[in-house]
mmCIF file of C-alpha atoms in Angstrom:
data_model
loop_
_atom_site.group_PDB
_atom_site.id
_atom_site.type_symbol
_atom_site.label_atom_id
_atom_site.label_comp_id
_atom_site.label_asym_id
_atom_site.label_seq_id
_atom_site.Cartn_x
_atom_site.Cartn_y
_atom_site.Cartn_z
ATOM 1 C CA MET A 1 -0.004 0.022 0.015
ATOM 2 C CA ASN A 2 1.263 3.613 -0.835
ATOM 3 C CA GLU A 3 -1.608 5.376 1.223
ATOM 4 C CA LYS A 4 -0.971 7.329 4.287
ATOM 5 C CA LEU A 5 -3.158 6.271 7.328
ATOM 6 C CA CYS A 6 -4.141 8.436 10.231
ATOM 7 C CA VAL A 7 -4.972 6.628 13.397
ATOM 8 C CA ILE A 8 -6.893 8.814 15.717
ATOM 9 C CA GLY A 9 -6.606 7.494 19.269
ATOM 10 C CA LEU A 10 -3.515 5.586 20.158
ATOM 11 C CA GLY A 11 -4.924 3.416 23.060
ATOM 12 C CA LYS A 12 -4.890 -0.302 23.056
ATOM 13 C CA MET A 13 -6.863 -0.945 19.950
ATOM 14 C CA GLY A 14 -5.326 1.787 17.980
ATOM 15 C CA SER A 15 -1.677 1.339 18.955
ATOM 16 C CA THR A 16 -2.041 -2.503 18.366
ATOM 17 C CA LEU A 17 -3.277 -1.980 14.924
ATOM 18 C CA VAL A 18 -0.236 0.292 14.335
ATOM 19 C CA LYS A 19 2.018 -2.438 15.651
ATOM 20 C CA GLY A 20 0.425 -5.128 13.458
ATOM 21 C CA LEU A 21 0.749 -2.969 10.446
ATOM 22 C CA ILE A 22 4.374 -2.570 10.874
ATOM 23 C CA GLN A 23 5.106 -6.007 12.114
ATOM 24 C CA THR A 24 3.468 -7.302 8.919
ATOM 25 C CA LYS A 25 5.091 -4.802 6.721
ATOM 26 C CA THR A 26 1.478 -3.665 5.470
ATOM 27 C CA LEU A 27 2.784 -0.071 5.980
ATOM 28 C CA LYS A 28 5.928 1.606 6.707
ATOM 29 C CA ARG A 29 6.353 3.681 9.898
ATOM 30 C CA GLU A 30 6.555 6.867 7.807
ATOM 31 C CA GLN A 31 3.111 6.023 6.160
ATOM 32 C CA ILE A 32 1.335 6.318 9.516
ATOM 33 C CA ILE A 33 0.514 9.420 11.668
ATOM 34 C CA GLY A 34 -1.150 9.115 14.915
ATOM 35 C CA THR A 35 -3.008 11.353 17.258
ATOM 36 C CA ASP A 36 -4.191 10.766 20.834
ATOM 37 C CA LEU A 37 -6.164 12.522 23.753
ATOM 38 C CA PHE A 38 -3.346 11.567 26.084
ATOM 39 C CA GLU A 39 0.526 11.703 25.798
ATOM 40 C CA TYR A 40 1.918 8.939 23.666
ATOM 41 C CA ASP A 41 4.035 6.523 25.574
ATOM 42 C CA SER A 42 6.868 6.066 23.251
ATOM 43 C CA GLU A 43 8.916 3.971 25.750
ATOM 44 C CA LYS A 44 6.031 1.523 26.224
ATOM 45 C CA ASN A 45 5.399 1.252 22.563
ATOM 46 C CA SER A 46 8.966 1.134 21.570
ATOM 47 C CA ASN A 47 8.244 -1.119 18.363
ATOM 48 C CA TYR A 48 6.600 1.784 16.664
ATOM 49 C CA SER A 49 7.448 4.794 18.662
ATOM 50 C CA ASP A 50 9.090 6.594 15.662
ATOM 51 C CA ILE A 51 5.756 7.182 13.717
ATOM 52 C CA LYS A 52 4.628 10.656 13.583
ATOM 53 C CA THR A 53 2.413 11.721 16.166
ATOM 54 C CA ILE A 54 0.705 15.157 16.730
ATOM 55 C CA SER A 55 -2.225 16.503 18.787
ATOM 56 C CA ASP A 56 -4.181 18.115 15.937
ATOM 57 C CA ASN A 57 -6.800 15.660 14.662
ATOM 58 C CA ALA A 58 -7.962 17.743 11.749
ATOM 59 C CA LYS A 59 -4.210 18.216 10.520
ATOM 60 C CA ALA A 60 -3.394 14.576 10.809
ATOM 61 C CA VAL A 61 -6.634 13.787 8.633
ATOM 62 C CA LYS A 62 -5.377 16.245 5.987
ATOM 63 C CA GLU A 63 -2.141 14.628 5.624
ATOM 64 C CA SER A 64 -3.640 11.176 5.351
ATOM 65 C CA ASP A 65 -5.476 9.156 2.678
ATOM 66 C CA ILE A 66 -7.467 6.733 5.087
ATOM 67 C CA VAL A 67 -8.588 7.550 8.538
ATOM 68 C CA LEU A 68 -9.105 5.148 11.569
ATOM 69 C CA LEU A 69 -11.142 6.251 14.363
ATOM 70 C CA ALA A 70 -9.981 4.312 17.322
ATOM 71 C CA VAL A 71 -11.659 6.294 20.175
ATOM 72 C CA LYS A 72 -14.408 5.652 22.630
ATOM 73 C CA PRO A 73 -17.999 6.127 21.710
ATOM 74 C CA GLN A 74 -18.366 8.884 24.249
ATOM 75 C CA VAL A 75 -15.907 11.115 22.319
ATOM 76 C CA ILE A 76 -16.519 10.332 18.654
ATOM 77 C CA ASP A 77 -18.988 13.262 18.112
ATOM 78 C CA LYS A 78 -16.399 15.795 19.329
ATOM 79 C CA VAL A 79 -13.822 13.904 16.976
ATOM 80 C CA LEU A 80 -16.175 13.866 14.013
ATOM 81 C CA GLU A 81 -16.863 17.654 14.388
ATOM 82 C CA GLU A 82 -12.996 18.310 14.462
ATOM 83 C CA ILE A 83 -12.162 16.316 11.350
ATOM 84 C CA SER A 84 -15.376 16.497 9.217
ATOM 85 C CA SER A 85 -14.452 19.164 6.817
ATOM 86 C CA SER A 86 -11.073 17.275 5.984
ATOM 87 C CA CYS A 87 -12.842 13.956 5.241
ATOM 88 C CA GLU A 88 -13.920 14.641 1.661
ATOM 89 C CA ASN A 89 -13.580 11.576 -0.597
ATOM 90 C CA LYS A 90 -11.363 9.715 2.155
ATOM 91 C CA ILE A 91 -12.068 6.200 3.493
ATOM 92 C CA VAL A 92 -12.977 6.587 7.254
ATOM 93 C CA ILE A 93 -12.986 3.593 9.364
ATOM 94 C CA SER A 94 -14.574 3.527 12.892
ATOM 95 C CA ILE A 95 -14.084 0.930 15.526
ATOM 96 C CA ALA A 96 -16.326 2.928 17.968
ATOM 97 C CA ALA A 97 -18.551 0.221 19.521
ATOM 98 C CA GLY A 98 -22.314 0.941 18.733
ATOM 99 C CA VAL A 99 -21.809 3.866 16.514
ATOM 100 C CA SER A 100 -23.993 3.203 13.409
ATOM 101 C CA LEU A 101 -22.997 3.831 9.740
ATOM 102 C CA ARG A 102 -26.089 6.409 9.759
ATOM 103 C CA HIS A 103 -24.581 8.344 12.778
ATOM 104 C CA LEU A 104 -21.163 8.533 11.274
ATOM 105 C CA ASP A 105 -22.627 9.500 7.584
ATOM 106 C CA LYS A 106 -24.522 12.336 9.066
ATOM 107 C CA ALA A 107 -21.465 13.763 10.579
ATOM 108 C CA LEU A 108 -19.234 13.459 7.735
ATOM 109 C CA PRO A 109 -19.272 14.709 4.052
ATOM 110 C CA THR A 110 -21.515 12.844 1.610
ATOM 111 C CA SER A 111 -18.344 11.744 -0.544
ATOM 112 C CA SER A 112 -16.677 10.160 2.606
ATOM 113 C CA LYS A 113 -16.461 6.253 2.206
ATOM 114 C CA ILE A 114 -17.443 4.976 5.725
ATOM 115 C CA ILE A 115 -16.511 1.485 7.119
ATOM 116 C CA ARG A 116 -17.954 0.604 10.536
ATOM 117 C CA ALA A 117 -15.728 -2.139 11.909
ATOM 118 C CA MET A 118 -16.178 -4.235 15.163
ATOM 119 C CA PRO A 119 -12.683 -5.950 16.274
ATOM 120 C CA ASN A 120 -12.393 -7.992 19.503
ATOM 121 C CA THR A 121 -9.460 -7.797 22.109
ATOM 122 C CA PRO A 122 -7.609 -10.884 20.636
ATOM 123 C CA ILE A 123 -6.313 -8.320 18.003
ATOM 124 C CA LEU A 124 -3.839 -7.574 20.699
ATOM 125 C CA VAL A 125 -2.048 -10.894 19.706
ATOM 126 C CA GLY A 126 -2.910 -10.878 16.122
ATOM 127 C CA GLU A 127 -5.730 -13.387 16.359
ATOM 128 C CA GLY A 128 -8.752 -11.057 16.393
ATOM 129 C CA VAL A 129 -12.048 -11.531 14.534
ATOM 130 C CA ILE A 130 -13.255 -8.281 12.785
ATOM 131 C CA ALA A 131 -16.665 -7.625 11.381
ATOM 132 C CA ILE A 132 -17.121 -4.762 9.039
ATOM 133 C CA SER A 133 -20.037 -3.143 7.352
ATOM 134 C CA LYS A 134 -19.765 -0.596 4.651
ATOM 135 C CA LYS A 135 -21.444 2.553 3.122
ATOM 136 C CA LYS A 136 -22.925 2.095 -0.316
ATOM 137 C CA ASN A 137 -20.064 4.490 -1.911
ATOM 138 C CA VAL A 138 -17.317 1.873 -0.721
ATOM 139 C CA ASP A 139 -16.153 0.128 -3.822
ATOM 140 C CA GLU A 140 -14.142 -3.110 -4.239
ATOM 141 C CA ASN A 141 -10.982 -1.217 -4.376
ATOM 142 C CA ASP A 142 -11.741 0.710 -1.212
ATOM 143 C CA LEU A 143 -12.722 -2.466 0.455
ATOM 144 C CA LYS A 144 -9.659 -4.133 -0.527
ATOM 145 C CA ARG A 145 -7.541 -1.525 1.056
ATOM 146 C CA VAL A 146 -9.519 -1.642 4.287
ATOM 147 C CA LYS A 147 -9.190 -5.426 4.465
ATOM 148 C CA GLU A 148 -5.431 -5.128 3.972
ATOM 149 C CA ILE A 149 -5.209 -2.764 7.010
ATOM 150 C CA LEU A 150 -7.559 -4.618 9.308
ATOM 151 C CA GLU A 151 -6.041 -8.192 8.308
ATOM 152 C CA SER A 152 -2.854 -7.202 9.858
ATOM 153 C CA VAL A 153 -4.377 -7.938 13.219
ATOM 154 C CA GLY A 154 -7.061 -10.736 12.486
ATOM 155 C CA LYS A 155 -9.682 -12.253 10.357
ATOM 156 C CA VAL A 156 -12.150 -9.798 8.534
ATOM 157 C CA TYR A 157 -15.605 -10.482 7.463
ATOM 158 C CA LEU A 158 -18.014 -8.224 5.536
ATOM 159 C CA VAL A 159 -21.479 -8.283 7.127
ATOM 160 C CA GLU A 160 -24.707 -6.603 6.669
ATOM 161 C CA GLU A 161 -24.824 -3.762 9.497
ATOM 162 C CA ASP A 162 -28.045 -5.147 11.035
ATOM 163 C CA ILE A 163 -26.328 -8.159 12.420
ATOM 164 C CA MET A 164 -23.210 -6.078 13.926
ATOM 165 C CA ASP A 165 -24.792 -5.626 17.375
ATOM 166 C CA ALA A 166 -25.141 -9.471 17.627
ATOM 167 C CA ILE A 167 -21.628 -9.970 16.649
ATOM 168 C CA THR A 168 -20.522 -7.518 19.039
ATOM 169 C CA ALA A 169 -22.404 -9.531 21.768
ATOM 170 C CA LEU A 170 -20.822 -12.752 20.538
ATOM 171 C CA SER A 171 -17.107 -12.075 19.472
ATOM 172 C CA GLY A 172 -16.629 -8.809 21.470
ATOM 173 C CA SER A 173 -17.930 -10.204 24.761
ATOM 174 C CA GLY A 174 -17.200 -13.946 23.971
ATOM 175 C CA PRO A 175 -13.474 -13.854 25.081
ATOM 176 C CA ALA A 176 -14.490 -13.146 28.709
ATOM 177 C CA TYR A 177 -16.370 -16.429 28.784
ATOM 178 C CA VAL A 178 -13.378 -18.256 27.260
ATOM 179 C CA TYR A 179 -11.231 -16.770 29.938
ATOM 180 C CA MET A 180 -13.687 -17.986 32.718
ATOM 181 C CA MET A 181 -13.566 -21.474 31.208
ATOM 182 C CA ILE A 182 -9.850 -21.412 31.273
ATOM 183 C CA GLU A 183 -9.661 -20.206 34.631
ATOM 184 C CA ALA A 184 -12.215 -23.006 35.892
ATOM 185 C CA LEU A 185 -10.202 -25.676 34.168
ATOM 186 C CA SER A 186 -6.904 -24.445 35.511
ATOM 187 C CA ASP A 187 -8.517 -24.461 38.868
ATOM 188 C CA GLY A 188 -9.527 -27.811 38.516
ATOM 189 C CA GLY A 189 -6.000 -28.973 37.544
ATOM 190 C CA VAL A 190 -4.553 -27.092 40.633
ATOM 191 C CA LEU A 191 -7.066 -29.065 42.984
ATOM 192 C CA MET A 192 -5.785 -32.274 41.178
ATOM 193 C CA GLY A 193 -2.081 -31.351 42.209
ATOM 194 C CA LEU A 194 -0.762 -29.390 39.188
ATOM 195 C CA PRO A 195 1.378 -26.322 39.439
ATOM 196 C CA ARG A 196 -0.727 -23.306 38.650
ATOM 197 C CA GLU A 197 1.249 -22.163 35.619
ATOM 198 C CA LEU A 198 1.434 -25.530 34.167
ATOM 199 C CA SER A 199 -2.418 -26.192 34.601
ATOM 200 C CA THR A 200 -3.081 -22.730 32.934
ATOM 201 C CA GLU A 201 -0.881 -23.610 30.060
ATOM 202 C CA PHE A 202 -2.800 -26.900 29.570
ATOM 203 C CA ALA A 203 -6.243 -25.314 29.918
ATOM 204 C CA ALA A 204 -5.409 -22.603 27.556
ATOM 205 C CA ARG A 205 -3.751 -24.771 24.882
ATOM 206 C CA THR A 206 -6.727 -27.276 25.217
ATOM 207 C CA LEU A 207 -9.100 -24.370 24.320
ATOM 208 C CA LEU A 208 -6.762 -23.358 21.394
ATOM 209 C CA GLY A 209 -6.540 -26.814 20.098
ATOM 210 C CA ALA A 210 -10.283 -27.357 20.260
ATOM 211 C CA ALA A 211 -10.847 -23.909 18.504
ATOM 212 C CA ARG A 212 -8.558 -25.223 15.726
ATOM 213 C CA MET A 213 -10.382 -28.578 15.407
ATOM 214 C CA VAL A 214 -13.674 -26.680 14.780
ATOM 215 C CA LEU A 215 -11.947 -24.470 12.078
ATOM 216 C CA GLU A 216 -9.927 -27.126 10.462
ATOM 217 C CA THR A 217 -12.071 -30.064 10.315
ATOM 218 C CA GLY A 218 -15.333 -28.485 9.423
ATOM 219 C CA LYS A 219 -17.191 -30.716 11.747
ATOM 220 C CA HIS A 220 -20.059 -29.576 14.139
ATOM 221 C CA PRO A 221 -18.817 -28.788 17.532
ATOM 222 C CA GLY A 222 -21.335 -31.402 18.813
ATOM 223 C CA GLU A 223 -19.895 -33.992 16.592
ATOM 224 C CA LEU A 224 -16.490 -33.219 18.016
ATOM 225 C CA LYS A 225 -17.736 -33.218 21.639
ATOM 226 C CA ASP A 226 -19.141 -36.655 20.927
ATOM 227 C CA MET A 227 -15.612 -37.860 19.682
ATOM 228 C CA VAL A 228 -14.211 -37.030 23.024
ATOM 229 C CA THR A 229 -16.842 -38.267 25.018
ATOM 230 C CA SER A 230 -17.626 -41.632 23.383
ATOM 231 C CA PRO A 231 -17.423 -44.696 25.553
#
């Protein structure tokens, strides 16, 4: 990709995406400009601390071809107001949970090519699942560029927006249930005499392996369950 990307919000999600883009060589450091409401922690984020960072959202957007809004839903209206006049004909990707395409469209120029994305927290280790919905004026070439960016941290699925909230509940909240299961399995192992670290490792890898079985065999989870529990 030759375009410049502006990442507004360098919190966990925004900075993780920057890291993924650089590590996968999707973009070079000089192609990325970031802004944040808070001071950017360059020591903590040493892998990509030399990206250009400024505090002026509108200026950052003007210098970019693609805009990623990685801010909380409660501040997105303020950010949209700041950048709207600079978003003509630009791809704008929002990962603000619960903020609809219609809401974004009302705040941005008609020519803006808007994508609503819902990543989950496993993007922090490059294993996220990301649902995206698009405005009608987003063409195949635009979509290809968006996917190239987001696939640096996970698997991307294009879906209709009317199922986005359900996906948010499933993939967004789902990891918490998996962590509870890992914790419970680990506790059981400890009760049976395993060291905590080893027990947690076995529990986590058991779930990781089971998930790969579902994805790679194509078998129904119920069938795989029966294979384990057969007499």
